[in-house]
Amino acid sequence: MKTIRGFARVGVMALAMTGALLAGTRTASAAPINLETWYEFTFIGAGQPAAGCFPTDPNGDFCVFGAGTPVQPAPAPAWTFVAPTGGAVLTVTDLFESHDGFLIFDFGIPLFITPPPSENPPFSCGADPVVCLASNRISHASFLLAAGAHSLSITPYVTDPDGGVGAFQVSAVPEPTSLVLVGSGILGLVARARRRASERRTR
Amino acid sequence: MSRARMTGLKGIVLAAVTFGATTAAVFLLPQATPSAQTARFDGPISSQPLALTADGATLAVANPDNNSVTIFDVQADHFTKLAEVPVQTEPNGVAFTPGGDKLYVANTVSGTVSLIKLNLANGIIQRPRLHIPVGTEPYGLAMSPNGRTLYVTNARSNSVSVIDVLQDRVIKTIFNAGIEPRGIAITNDGDSDDNDETVYVTQFLSLPSAPGVSDGADNAKVAFVTTISAATNTVTGSVRLNPLADTGFTATGDSLARIPPNSGTFVTGAYPNQLNNIAIKGGFAFVPNTGASPNGPFRFDVNTQSLLSVFNTATNTESGTPLNMHLAVKNQTNPVKTFITQPWAIAFAHHSDTGFVAAAASNLLVKLAIVGGAATVQNDPSDTTRVLQIPTGKNPRGIVINADDTRMYVMNYVGRNVTVVDLTTSPEHVITTLQSAALPLPGTQAAAIHIGKELFNSSQGEFDPVTPGGPVITRRMSQAGWGACSTCHPNGLTDNVVWIFPPGPRRSIPLNTDFDQTDPTRSHMRALNWSASRDEEEDFEGNIRAVSGGQGLLINADGSQSNTPPLSDVDPANGKPNTPRLQLTVNGVGAWDAIKLYEQFGIRSPISPVSKTEPDVIAGNALFRAANCQQCHGGPQWTSSAIRFIPPNPAAFNANGEILSELRQVGTFDPTAFNEVRNNAAPALGANGFAPASLLSVFAYSQTFFHGGAAESLDQVLNNVQHRSAGTSGVDTLSNAADRQKIVRFIQSIDAATPPIPIP
């Protein structure tokens, strides 16, 4: 499972600035979503907030769906849900062509970013989110969410100029898994801190 | 397919993320750059209500009754409905860019062209965010072969809008594009430069063949196709399409020659009319049309014909004489015949000299073989005793063929679906039907109106069986599928033809004026026919039987096909009302009840391009009132004519079958005119006057006014002193030509949005 690997590639500083500016902002409408369900969403350009799929979201555009993994049209954002006691994992992936990357927000606060897409050569994973997740050339990422209420929104930071679709899913985390995730996250941070300290010492 | 797409992460741009009205974050991000679009269409272009991308992978279909466009994935016969996209009101034309990244939709009522952006490779079809204002009632759309210029016919403002596809804005409006421009065809020489191409635009209704030639003869009118240079986007001329001197069908008399029926064998001709569509093949343009053969006496097979006019695109002159496609059916040896009624659309294969014509009223396609400028209707290779007729859905109105000639798609207007035909087999055959838009819910009034629309547009009809589970009843609307109500009343309006009918010369009346459209119940009906000779819509059972040779829709108690009330019983003057008679039914709805509902609720009045606030219109309105024109042409139906009793009321009819109280003698009857003759060659009715014509949207039917077409313009209508003085007791208040011009301008502005002027 990928985590927040993409942060470093687009600039933690930029995101931090974005987060500061966006803090406290909210999307006007909110729609509840179900756990363990894939939702498809639409976007028409970098920097413009993603929407759901028309007509479920009257402000969204039409999503093309595949015949594989079942995917629901996303309603209008923000997408709200309550993560269970053990927390939840939010997974976001680009669909179809590998042009797109996303910033994800919770209550308007930057949460994580999917890595920049691999473009050379262009690649398409089709409409199935499970298939797309299996490709390293498609921008996707997952993030552990704490128990409690969440209100998600997504803004692509890079897109095909003619727009596209992506998918997200929120899954409850079984208790042991969540512990492993948290533990591995801590271990990762410790390892990175040690690595950076080591790099500073060697300069 | 090669469409605009991102080719890589190149360059740096400023991106903004906005949440709320005031907060924004700006940071630098890599950004994609689009590649140049290189796809172009293969072969000449033809406007249609459905469109394919150049690679044939994506199909778009207009849904005029649903205000939407449906997009299908048809690649490798997927036949998947991707989206039904809402657009504006009454979409009739669609056009893709060659690569399929943009789809344009002509919204006829809204006067706009909607833009839908597609990026199917990345999974998205955008809602239309741009509706480009064009002229009045845009109808046909055609994309230039290289995908850079879109042409739009504005049917009511007689213009063509030119849209630059890169800028998505109108860069020019070509005025004087002919009267009621409809179908578009564009040549394609195959190079990347479209400036050397020619744009052809059909004019829907034909016009008098020469000044002063009154309608009624089989050669009274000619049709025109306007030519436009793609280099300059200016009108360069027009192609004249002439009448057919010999249709191959004979009459038993010649009304205009005062020779009564059963006097021998007489050659009939027909002039081209209702030019909805045009397609180019091999240096020739082919224009299917409904030929009008208005001279009497009538029989079912000498009123309208199924014509294909052809002209040479190098010389822009007609090539030979029109082909009468009905003759192929006449000449087939198989006795079961269905004629090719109301040829509405045409398309050609790209790599062979074959094409197909959709017969809208007969629900079928016929195949053409082309040699130079000559077309022949092909027989069925599996049964050479008959013409090859490929069944479609209900009321086919558009055809497209994919670039490799393997699939043909047919838009069925009433069926709201698409027939898919496999062109790789012999004979070609239907492989599936794709539902494009929803039909009205059964049991609703909308469903009943839709049944009426279906019957109105059908040369055959399909009715409930006599007993449940039995065979459906069909072929009742005309003999051998020859005629439909729509044959003379396209879209419920008028073919603008003066027919030599039993009472005399009578121009087809647009049926949007039958009922008061301002009344939600549509309960007020005008007296029907120029002679006010009918008081119920069901009286037109007589037309189904006598004009079209059908068995009719009224039945006797046993409901059998052969047992119908005699025509004399149906006559409105005989004191037997038709409304309560037993009728054939469709889904339980009475056939005539449904047709009447369609006429009440389903026919839209043409929209005038003339502004209601134009000074001359306002002045003309005042002059119209001052001259008391509203005495005959006032009220919500813009005519004083009305049925003021509940049928039957035989006392209302005189010996000629006229409701005398609804007629007005205003000097429009000249018994010496050459076309003032009855179908049986006797002198025409008219001395008692005529039911005043409705002025509602009368602007739309130019150059043929009065009952017999004696006036070729509204100016001429008002030149008649007795007529223009009728509201002022013979005192001529309109002797000033400038005043009359203002009244003409006002009349040209009258449509459903014009506040009616009450009848005094």
XYZ file of C-alpha atoms in Angstrom, chain B residues 92-751:
660
model
C -32.198 18.191 -34.198
C -28.629 18.153 -35.446
C -25.356 16.813 -34.069
C -21.776 16.957 -35.332
C -18.509 15.635 -33.927
C -15.064 16.952 -34.516
C -13.191 14.203 -36.358
C -11.301 13.130 -33.241
C -14.414 13.164 -31.128
C -13.207 15.596 -28.484
C -16.095 17.975 -29.177
C -19.737 17.342 -29.975
C -21.987 20.142 -31.187
C -25.772 20.058 -30.924
C -28.253 22.308 -32.749
C -31.093 23.233 -30.390
C -33.884 24.270 -32.721
C -36.216 25.988 -30.277
C -33.480 27.559 -28.164
C -31.635 29.007 -31.142
C -28.306 27.736 -29.892
C -25.567 25.247 -30.565
C -24.467 23.408 -27.437
C -20.901 22.258 -27.006
C -20.196 18.978 -25.253
C -16.551 18.191 -24.574
C -15.596 14.548 -24.461
C -12.482 12.878 -23.219
C -13.514 9.264 -23.440
C -9.934 8.070 -23.223
C -9.877 9.568 -19.755
C -13.424 8.529 -18.857
C -15.365 11.793 -18.946
C -18.136 13.448 -20.967
C -18.641 17.006 -19.849
C -21.989 18.652 -19.381
C -22.482 21.373 -21.970
C -21.130 24.577 -20.483
C -21.396 26.635 -23.636
C -24.515 27.278 -25.700
C -23.550 29.385 -28.691
C -26.349 31.681 -29.889
C -26.977 31.293 -33.609
C -30.001 32.118 -35.769
C -33.652 31.203 -35.448
C -34.418 27.482 -35.361
C -30.989 25.965 -36.044
C -31.559 22.571 -37.582
C -28.687 21.058 -39.545
C -25.051 20.867 -38.463
C -22.114 19.862 -40.606
C -18.453 19.850 -39.655
C -15.916 20.676 -42.328
C -13.746 17.655 -43.185
C -10.727 18.929 -41.258
C -12.866 19.659 -38.223
C -12.127 23.359 -38.029
C -15.411 24.911 -39.178
C -18.981 24.092 -38.241
C -21.903 25.134 -40.454
C -25.379 25.613 -38.966
C -28.571 26.057 -40.961
C -30.984 28.455 -39.293
C -34.267 27.274 -40.744
C -36.386 30.290 -39.845
C -33.930 33.145 -40.214
C -32.835 31.834 -43.630
C -29.195 32.013 -42.707
C -26.167 29.834 -42.073
C -23.991 30.401 -39.022
C -20.296 29.648 -39.344
C -18.633 28.569 -36.112
C -14.881 28.481 -35.672
C -14.240 25.246 -33.811
C -11.021 26.420 -32.201
C -12.657 29.534 -30.787
C -16.154 28.071 -30.366
C -17.815 31.235 -31.555
C -19.755 32.384 -34.584
C -17.331 34.043 -36.954
C -19.858 34.795 -39.651
C -23.562 34.634 -40.382
C -24.344 34.019 -44.024
C -27.631 35.716 -44.770
C -29.838 35.050 -47.788
C -29.029 31.365 -47.665
C -32.389 30.559 -49.213
C -35.780 29.976 -47.709
C -35.870 27.481 -44.858
C -32.327 26.143 -45.113
C -32.185 22.595 -43.794
C -29.774 19.909 -44.890
C -26.066 20.501 -45.416
C -23.482 18.654 -47.460
C -19.809 19.561 -47.779
C -17.468 18.302 -50.468
C -14.207 16.689 -49.386
C -11.233 16.506 -51.714
C -9.177 14.781 -49.068
C -6.538 17.413 -48.440
C -6.067 19.290 -45.197
C -7.272 22.561 -46.667
C -11.030 23.001 -46.580
C -11.016 26.384 -48.269
C -11.394 24.617 -51.582
C -14.595 22.873 -50.506
C -18.193 23.763 -51.299
C -21.042 23.797 -48.829
C -24.493 22.861 -50.138
C -27.666 23.768 -48.255
C -31.113 22.482 -49.160
C -34.118 24.764 -49.055
C -36.863 22.653 -47.511
C -39.907 23.853 -49.447
C -40.017 24.426 -53.170
C -40.893 27.768 -54.746
C -42.874 28.887 -57.801
C -41.025 27.939 -60.969
C -41.416 31.473 -62.291
C -43.148 34.655 -61.160
C -46.872 34.465 -61.708
C -47.023 30.686 -61.979
C -49.763 29.542 -59.637
C -49.513 26.262 -57.847
C -51.664 23.273 -58.650
C -49.829 21.958 -61.683
C -47.367 19.110 -61.407
C -44.597 21.391 -62.613
C -45.646 24.562 -60.800
C -42.673 24.699 -58.472
C -38.970 23.982 -58.403
C -36.576 23.306 -55.557
C -33.273 24.939 -54.749
C -29.986 24.037 -53.132
C -27.859 26.990 -52.077
C -24.130 26.872 -52.780
C -21.626 28.437 -50.386
C -17.881 28.826 -50.835
C -15.971 27.481 -47.848
C -13.129 29.848 -48.713
C -15.173 33.013 -48.328
C -18.247 31.705 -46.526
C -20.452 33.537 -48.975
C -23.360 32.385 -51.086
C -22.140 31.742 -54.605
C -25.413 30.688 -56.205
C -28.028 27.993 -56.154
C -28.803 24.781 -57.939
C -32.273 24.523 -59.412
C -33.939 21.126 -59.143
C -36.690 20.701 -61.687
C -39.911 18.729 -61.757
C -40.153 15.198 -63.059
C -42.288 15.251 -66.199
C -43.414 11.634 -66.020
C -43.680 9.903 -62.662
C -44.480 6.566 -64.246
C -47.893 6.629 -62.621
C -50.933 7.706 -64.592
C -54.176 9.448 -63.705
C -57.569 8.899 -65.271
C -58.138 12.559 -66.036
C -56.543 15.992 -65.875
C -58.317 18.410 -63.599
C -56.427 21.506 -64.737
C -57.242 20.630 -68.350
C -60.874 20.253 -67.220
C -60.841 16.568 -68.110
C -62.833 14.615 -65.506
C -61.822 11.281 -63.987
C -62.228 8.035 -65.915
C -61.495 9.749 -69.213
C -58.436 7.749 -70.181
C -54.798 7.542 -69.209
C -52.884 10.690 -68.407
C -49.218 11.103 -67.575
C -48.560 12.729 -64.207
C -45.535 14.743 -63.177
C -44.223 15.841 -59.799
C -42.097 18.646 -58.493
C -39.454 18.174 -55.800
C -40.439 19.312 -52.318
C -39.439 18.758 -48.674
C -35.678 18.678 -49.197
C -34.568 17.627 -45.742
C -31.212 16.072 -46.490
C -28.426 15.929 -49.052
C -25.368 13.723 -49.556
C -22.521 13.743 -52.047
C -21.055 10.778 -53.895
C -18.598 10.715 -56.745
C -18.986 14.293 -57.883
C -22.751 14.309 -57.620
C -25.099 15.489 -54.897
C -28.209 13.446 -54.172
C -31.296 15.026 -52.621
C -34.157 12.775 -51.512
C -37.483 14.554 -51.493
C -41.230 14.124 -51.535
C -42.459 14.947 -55.015
C -45.731 16.834 -55.174
C -48.149 15.943 -57.929
C -50.992 18.265 -57.051
C -53.062 18.123 -60.215
C -56.147 15.948 -59.995
C -57.961 13.750 -60.186
C -56.653 11.976 -57.154
C -55.836 8.401 -56.643
C -53.526 7.171 -53.923
C -50.571 6.766 -56.280
C -50.692 10.087 -58.122
C -50.481 12.601 -55.300
C -46.993 12.363 -53.830
C -43.922 10.580 -55.160
C -40.630 9.401 -53.714
C -38.024 11.393 -55.605
C -34.260 11.512 -55.682
C -32.942 14.630 -57.393
C -29.289 14.685 -58.475
C -26.906 17.414 -59.498
C -23.335 17.608 -60.666
C -21.131 19.300 -58.070
C -18.618 20.368 -60.717
C -21.176 22.341 -62.710
C -23.858 22.793 -60.054
C -26.502 21.817 -62.546
C -29.113 19.125 -62.287
C -28.092 15.775 -63.668
C -30.838 14.182 -65.762
C -34.289 13.836 -64.313
C -35.173 12.891 -60.752
C -35.449 9.213 -59.955
C -38.903 8.176 -58.753
C -38.043 5.493 -56.229
C -41.688 4.416 -56.002
C -41.341 2.982 -59.500
C -38.991 0.280 -58.257
C -41.709 -0.961 -55.930
C -44.343 -0.646 -58.621
C -42.207 -2.724 -60.960
C -41.311 -5.466 -58.531
C -43.039 -8.735 -59.302
C -43.771 -9.571 -55.707
C -47.361 -8.460 -55.089
C -46.736 -7.435 -51.475
C -45.597 -3.865 -51.898
C -44.566 -1.164 -49.495
C -43.780 2.135 -51.118
C -40.807 4.291 -50.178
C -42.754 7.094 -48.576
C -41.303 10.361 -47.381
C -37.632 9.854 -48.277
C -36.031 11.920 -45.546
C -32.364 11.008 -45.220
C -29.565 9.583 -47.343
C -26.036 8.284 -46.764
C -23.384 6.660 -48.915
C -20.798 4.013 -48.266
C -17.253 5.350 -48.382
C -15.591 2.656 -50.423
C -18.327 1.439 -52.759
C -20.898 3.017 -55.038
C -23.825 2.224 -52.824
C -26.041 4.268 -50.580
C -29.189 4.065 -48.535
C -32.316 6.196 -48.274
C -34.533 6.261 -45.199
C -38.262 6.353 -45.932
C -39.498 8.088 -42.812
C -43.165 7.215 -43.142
C -42.640 3.600 -44.213
C -40.104 2.644 -41.544
C -37.585 1.204 -43.962
C -34.336 1.740 -45.831
C -33.752 1.100 -49.499
C -30.399 0.521 -51.110
C -29.111 2.525 -54.054
C -26.461 1.649 -56.605
C -24.695 4.665 -58.063
C -23.141 4.908 -61.497
C -21.976 8.424 -62.131
C -24.953 10.602 -61.398
C -27.481 7.843 -61.890
C -29.008 5.943 -58.992
C -31.051 2.774 -59.083
C -33.037 1.148 -56.291
C -31.699 -2.330 -55.606
C -33.612 -5.559 -55.334
C -33.204 -7.970 -52.464
C -30.433 -10.399 -53.479
C -32.117 -13.114 -51.436
C -35.485 -12.536 -53.108
C -35.193 -10.802 -56.425
C -38.957 -10.464 -56.748
C -38.870 -7.521 -54.404
C -37.012 -4.347 -53.630
C -34.542 -4.702 -50.775
C -36.213 -2.991 -47.855
C -34.363 -3.044 -44.551
C -36.779 -2.528 -41.663
C -35.989 0.239 -39.200
C -37.596 1.544 -36.052
C -40.439 4.014 -36.151
C -39.947 7.051 -38.375
C -36.284 6.870 -39.479
C -34.894 10.355 -40.009
C -31.129 10.074 -40.164
C -28.377 7.730 -41.386
C -24.640 7.479 -40.834
C -22.214 4.842 -42.078
C -18.881 4.178 -40.414
C -15.628 4.784 -42.254
C -14.920 1.131 -43.030
C -18.471 0.551 -44.303
C -19.251 -2.220 -41.875
C -22.035 -0.600 -39.840
C -24.892 1.755 -40.569
C -26.816 3.555 -37.847
C -30.340 4.890 -38.336
C -32.000 7.402 -36.031
C -35.686 6.629 -35.496
C -37.483 9.788 -34.398
C -40.698 8.284 -33.037
C -39.041 5.125 -31.747
C -36.395 7.213 -29.992
C -33.916 4.517 -30.873
C -31.168 3.601 -33.307
C -31.273 0.720 -35.758
C -27.852 -0.855 -36.319
C -27.365 -2.501 -39.691
C -24.577 -4.906 -40.609
C -23.323 -3.870 -44.034
C -20.941 -6.792 -44.452
C -23.613 -9.304 -45.386
C -25.780 -9.698 -48.459
C -28.427 -8.612 -47.981
C -27.536 -6.153 -45.286
C -29.418 -6.864 -42.095
C -30.361 -5.360 -38.755
C -28.238 -6.643 -35.891
C -29.617 -4.665 -32.964
C -31.594 -1.653 -31.838
C -30.210 0.810 -29.316
C -32.689 2.736 -27.179
C -31.539 6.307 -27.253
C -34.072 7.993 -24.985
C -37.027 7.051 -22.854
C -40.512 6.797 -24.290
C -43.415 8.404 -22.420
C -44.787 6.385 -19.543
C -47.688 4.195 -20.723
C -51.069 5.454 -19.669
C -50.064 9.095 -19.569
C -51.318 11.837 -21.831
C -47.777 12.161 -23.155
C -47.930 8.521 -24.228
C -51.239 9.091 -26.030
C -49.828 12.146 -27.813
C -46.819 10.071 -28.820
C -49.097 7.391 -30.281
C -50.750 10.156 -32.255
C -47.372 11.330 -33.490
C -46.535 7.769 -34.494
C -49.730 7.356 -36.528
C -49.465 10.820 -38.038
C -45.993 10.006 -39.311
C -46.754 6.488 -40.498
C -47.845 5.275 -43.919
C -49.024 2.023 -42.386
C -49.727 2.109 -38.668
C -49.647 -0.764 -36.238
C -52.765 -1.340 -34.174
C -53.952 -3.570 -31.364
C -55.265 -6.950 -32.490
C -58.997 -7.562 -32.612
C -58.617 -10.142 -29.873
C -55.773 -10.136 -27.367
C -52.904 -12.243 -28.576
C -54.095 -12.189 -32.161
C -52.236 -10.720 -35.078
C -51.673 -6.963 -34.961
C -53.610 -4.912 -37.461
C -51.445 -2.907 -39.819
C -51.295 -1.124 -43.179
C -54.459 0.888 -42.517
C -53.085 4.393 -43.004
C -52.722 4.135 -46.786
C -52.700 1.680 -49.638
C -49.399 -0.208 -49.813
C -47.771 2.300 -47.498
C -48.086 5.155 -49.989
C -49.059 8.099 -47.837
C -49.064 9.476 -44.326
C -50.555 12.572 -42.744
C -46.985 13.832 -42.538
C -46.496 13.455 -46.273
C -48.380 16.712 -46.774
C -47.964 18.003 -43.227
C -44.288 17.484 -42.334
C -43.911 17.869 -38.584
C -47.623 18.661 -38.499
C -47.129 21.836 -40.533
C -47.547 22.182 -44.294
C -45.844 21.157 -47.507
C -47.077 24.499 -48.876
C -48.550 22.733 -51.903
C -51.817 23.804 -53.536
C -53.623 20.546 -54.203
C -56.499 20.300 -56.647
C -58.877 18.843 -54.092
C -62.569 17.973 -54.498
C -63.678 21.556 -53.607
C -60.972 23.219 -55.713
C -57.358 24.359 -55.265
C -56.446 24.190 -51.584
C -53.082 24.910 -50.034
C -52.210 22.441 -47.264
C -52.969 24.159 -43.977
C -50.410 23.964 -41.151
C -52.082 22.054 -38.348
C -50.495 24.002 -35.491
C -53.400 26.370 -36.051
C -56.165 23.765 -35.587
C -56.544 24.370 -31.859
C -56.132 27.360 -29.593
C -52.621 26.798 -28.286
C -53.124 29.346 -25.521
C -55.893 27.222 -24.009
C -54.472 24.507 -21.738
C -57.350 22.201 -22.636
C -57.026 22.861 -26.385
C -60.815 22.704 -26.632
C -61.300 25.483 -29.181
C -60.971 24.281 -32.750
C -61.217 26.257 -35.948
C -63.464 25.145 -38.777
C -61.300 22.765 -40.744
C -60.396 23.164 -44.418
C -60.493 26.325 -46.467
C -64.179 25.813 -47.140
C -64.977 25.144 -43.473
C -66.195 21.756 -44.537
C -65.131 19.721 -41.513
C -66.020 20.025 -37.870
C -64.066 17.107 -36.375
C -60.518 15.871 -36.838
C -61.970 12.422 -37.387
C -63.531 13.731 -40.589
C -60.081 13.318 -42.134
C -60.807 9.633 -42.204
C -61.957 10.676 -45.653
C -58.394 11.697 -46.544
C -56.952 8.413 -45.336
C -59.380 6.529 -47.497
C -59.933 8.724 -50.526
C -56.552 10.414 -50.864
C -54.197 7.769 -49.503
C -56.229 4.696 -50.362
C -56.107 3.357 -46.817
C -58.775 1.336 -45.087
C -59.040 3.906 -42.344
C -59.160 3.886 -38.582
C -62.873 3.976 -37.867
C -64.445 0.569 -37.466
C -67.792 -1.000 -36.902
C -68.730 -2.867 -33.806
C -67.016 -6.143 -34.680
C -63.648 -4.389 -35.012
C -62.716 -6.331 -38.090
C -60.377 -4.910 -40.685
C -62.787 -5.140 -43.557
C -65.938 -3.873 -41.912
C -65.745 -0.083 -41.715
C -68.404 2.574 -41.819
C -68.996 3.774 -45.379
C -67.283 6.992 -46.324
C -70.617 8.691 -46.823
C -71.349 7.993 -43.173
C -68.154 9.739 -42.165
C -69.074 12.938 -43.997
C -69.615 15.696 -41.421
C -72.729 17.004 -43.111
C -74.630 13.746 -42.764
C -75.501 14.249 -39.145
C -73.511 11.364 -37.723
C -70.706 12.436 -35.385
C -67.405 10.662 -35.814
C -66.001 11.318 -32.374
C -67.901 8.529 -30.626
C -67.337 5.968 -33.378
C -65.363 2.850 -32.624
C -61.741 3.174 -33.636
C -58.761 0.952 -34.016
C -56.576 1.295 -30.952
C -52.876 1.444 -30.171
C -51.968 0.297 -26.678
C -55.618 0.767 -25.832
C -55.724 4.369 -27.049
C -58.147 5.186 -29.854
C -56.234 5.891 -33.041
C -58.130 9.045 -33.936
C -58.166 10.149 -30.292
C -54.388 9.915 -30.339
C -53.994 11.774 -33.635
C -56.250 14.519 -32.331
C -54.184 14.751 -29.151
C -51.046 15.082 -31.245
C -52.657 17.886 -33.224
C -53.759 19.568 -30.021
C -50.555 19.285 -28.046
C -47.773 17.949 -30.236
C -47.309 20.445 -33.055
C -45.077 23.416 -32.448
C -45.558 26.713 -34.254
C -42.499 27.956 -36.146
C -40.588 30.699 -34.354
C -40.382 34.011 -36.161
C -36.952 35.571 -36.606
C -38.493 39.048 -36.575
C -38.199 40.930 -33.306
C -41.448 41.861 -31.595
C -39.921 45.193 -30.631
C -38.832 46.252 -34.090
C -40.323 49.712 -34.777
C -42.013 48.622 -37.999
C -43.519 45.631 -36.213
C -44.981 47.872 -33.527
C -46.251 50.320 -36.120
C -47.611 47.486 -38.223
C -49.448 46.085 -35.226
C -51.192 49.436 -34.774
C -52.046 49.665 -38.465
C -53.334 46.082 -38.420
C -55.674 46.985 -35.572
C -56.730 50.239 -37.191
C -57.648 48.389 -40.362
C -59.597 45.933 -38.209
C -57.755 42.993 -39.719
C -58.440 41.180 -36.457
C -62.060 40.875 -37.443
C -61.015 37.904 -39.575
C -57.447 37.309 -38.383
C -57.685 37.952 -34.649
C -57.987 35.831 -31.544
C -55.532 33.287 -30.190
C -55.704 31.225 -33.357
C -55.273 34.325 -35.516
C -58.429 33.415 -37.415
C -62.074 34.068 -36.754
C -62.897 30.617 -38.024
C -64.279 28.396 -35.276
C -66.533 25.451 -34.614
C -69.233 26.973 -32.470
C -71.366 23.860 -31.952
C -70.993 20.331 -30.725
C -71.075 18.002 -33.749
C -73.197 16.814 -35.352
C -74.947 19.837 -36.703
C -75.922 19.135 -40.302
C -77.901 22.363 -40.381
C -74.638 24.266 -40.156
C -73.567 22.988 -43.572
C -74.938 24.256 -46.859
C -75.503 22.120 -49.900
C -71.827 22.429 -50.836
C -70.797 21.077 -47.467
C -69.570 24.480 -46.265
C -70.203 26.000 -42.843
C -71.329 29.205 -44.434
C -71.160 31.276 -41.263
C -67.394 30.755 -41.057
C -66.625 31.859 -44.593
C -65.583 35.361 -45.594
C -65.854 36.844 -49.078
C -62.888 39.173 -49.360
C -62.069 39.113 -53.029
C -59.631 36.229 -53.001
C -61.627 34.012 -55.341
C -61.111 34.406 -59.062
C -63.196 31.737 -60.787
C -61.362 32.424 -64.037
C -57.962 31.473 -62.660
C -56.532 28.433 -64.361
C -56.264 26.420 -61.146
C -59.786 27.213 -59.884
C -61.081 23.810 -60.733
C -62.328 20.905 -58.718
C -60.782 17.501 -58.622
C -63.564 16.263 -60.933
C -62.862 19.102 -63.376
C -66.001 21.029 -62.360
C -65.797 24.732 -61.402
C -64.275 25.239 -57.988
C -66.027 26.169 -54.789
C -65.165 29.617 -53.519
C -67.940 31.975 -54.422
C -69.128 31.857 -50.831
C -65.696 32.792 -49.586
C -63.172 30.981 -47.462
C -62.364 30.382 -43.845
C -59.813 33.091 -43.010
C -56.296 31.742 -42.882
C -54.581 31.749 -39.523
C -51.692 34.186 -39.357
C -49.936 32.173 -36.655
C -46.380 31.693 -37.990
C -47.598 32.347 -41.517
C -44.173 33.876 -42.234
C -42.789 30.341 -42.489
C -44.592 29.446 -45.712
C -43.461 31.914 -48.269
C -44.450 32.577 -51.832
C -47.733 30.639 -51.659
C -50.617 32.540 -50.059
C -54.405 32.374 -50.203
C -56.266 29.122 -50.738
C -54.986 28.694 -54.269
C -51.555 30.256 -54.053
C -52.607 33.305 -56.057
C -50.402 35.593 -53.976
C -46.674 34.955 -53.909
C -45.933 37.373 -51.101
C -47.611 39.108 -48.211
C -47.198 42.286 -50.227
C -49.404 40.784 -52.888
C -51.871 39.655 -50.219
C -52.250 43.265 -49.136
C -52.363 44.588 -52.677
C -55.846 43.138 -52.874
C -57.935 46.214 -52.012
C -61.134 44.318 -51.254
C -59.221 42.024 -48.943
C -57.425 44.755 -47.049
C -60.628 46.808 -46.755
C -62.747 43.949 -45.473
C -62.445 45.042 -41.857
C -63.364 48.655 -42.527
C -66.582 48.194 -44.453
C -64.848 48.627 -47.760
C -63.030 51.820 -46.848
C -59.405 51.427 -47.864
C -57.251 52.644 -44.999
C -54.145 50.971 -46.347
C -53.608 52.701 -49.654
C -50.178 53.815 -48.485
C -47.594 51.234 -49.546
C -45.317 52.116 -46.642
C -48.129 51.349 -44.208
C -48.739 48.031 -45.883
C -45.050 47.219 -45.559
C -45.304 47.754 -41.836
C -48.291 45.437 -41.595
C -46.348 42.865 -43.574
C -43.494 43.194 -41.112
C -45.903 42.726 -38.228
C -47.434 39.641 -39.835
C -43.939 38.240 -40.387
C -43.319 38.599 -36.661
C -46.425 36.692 -35.535
C -45.682 33.460 -33.739
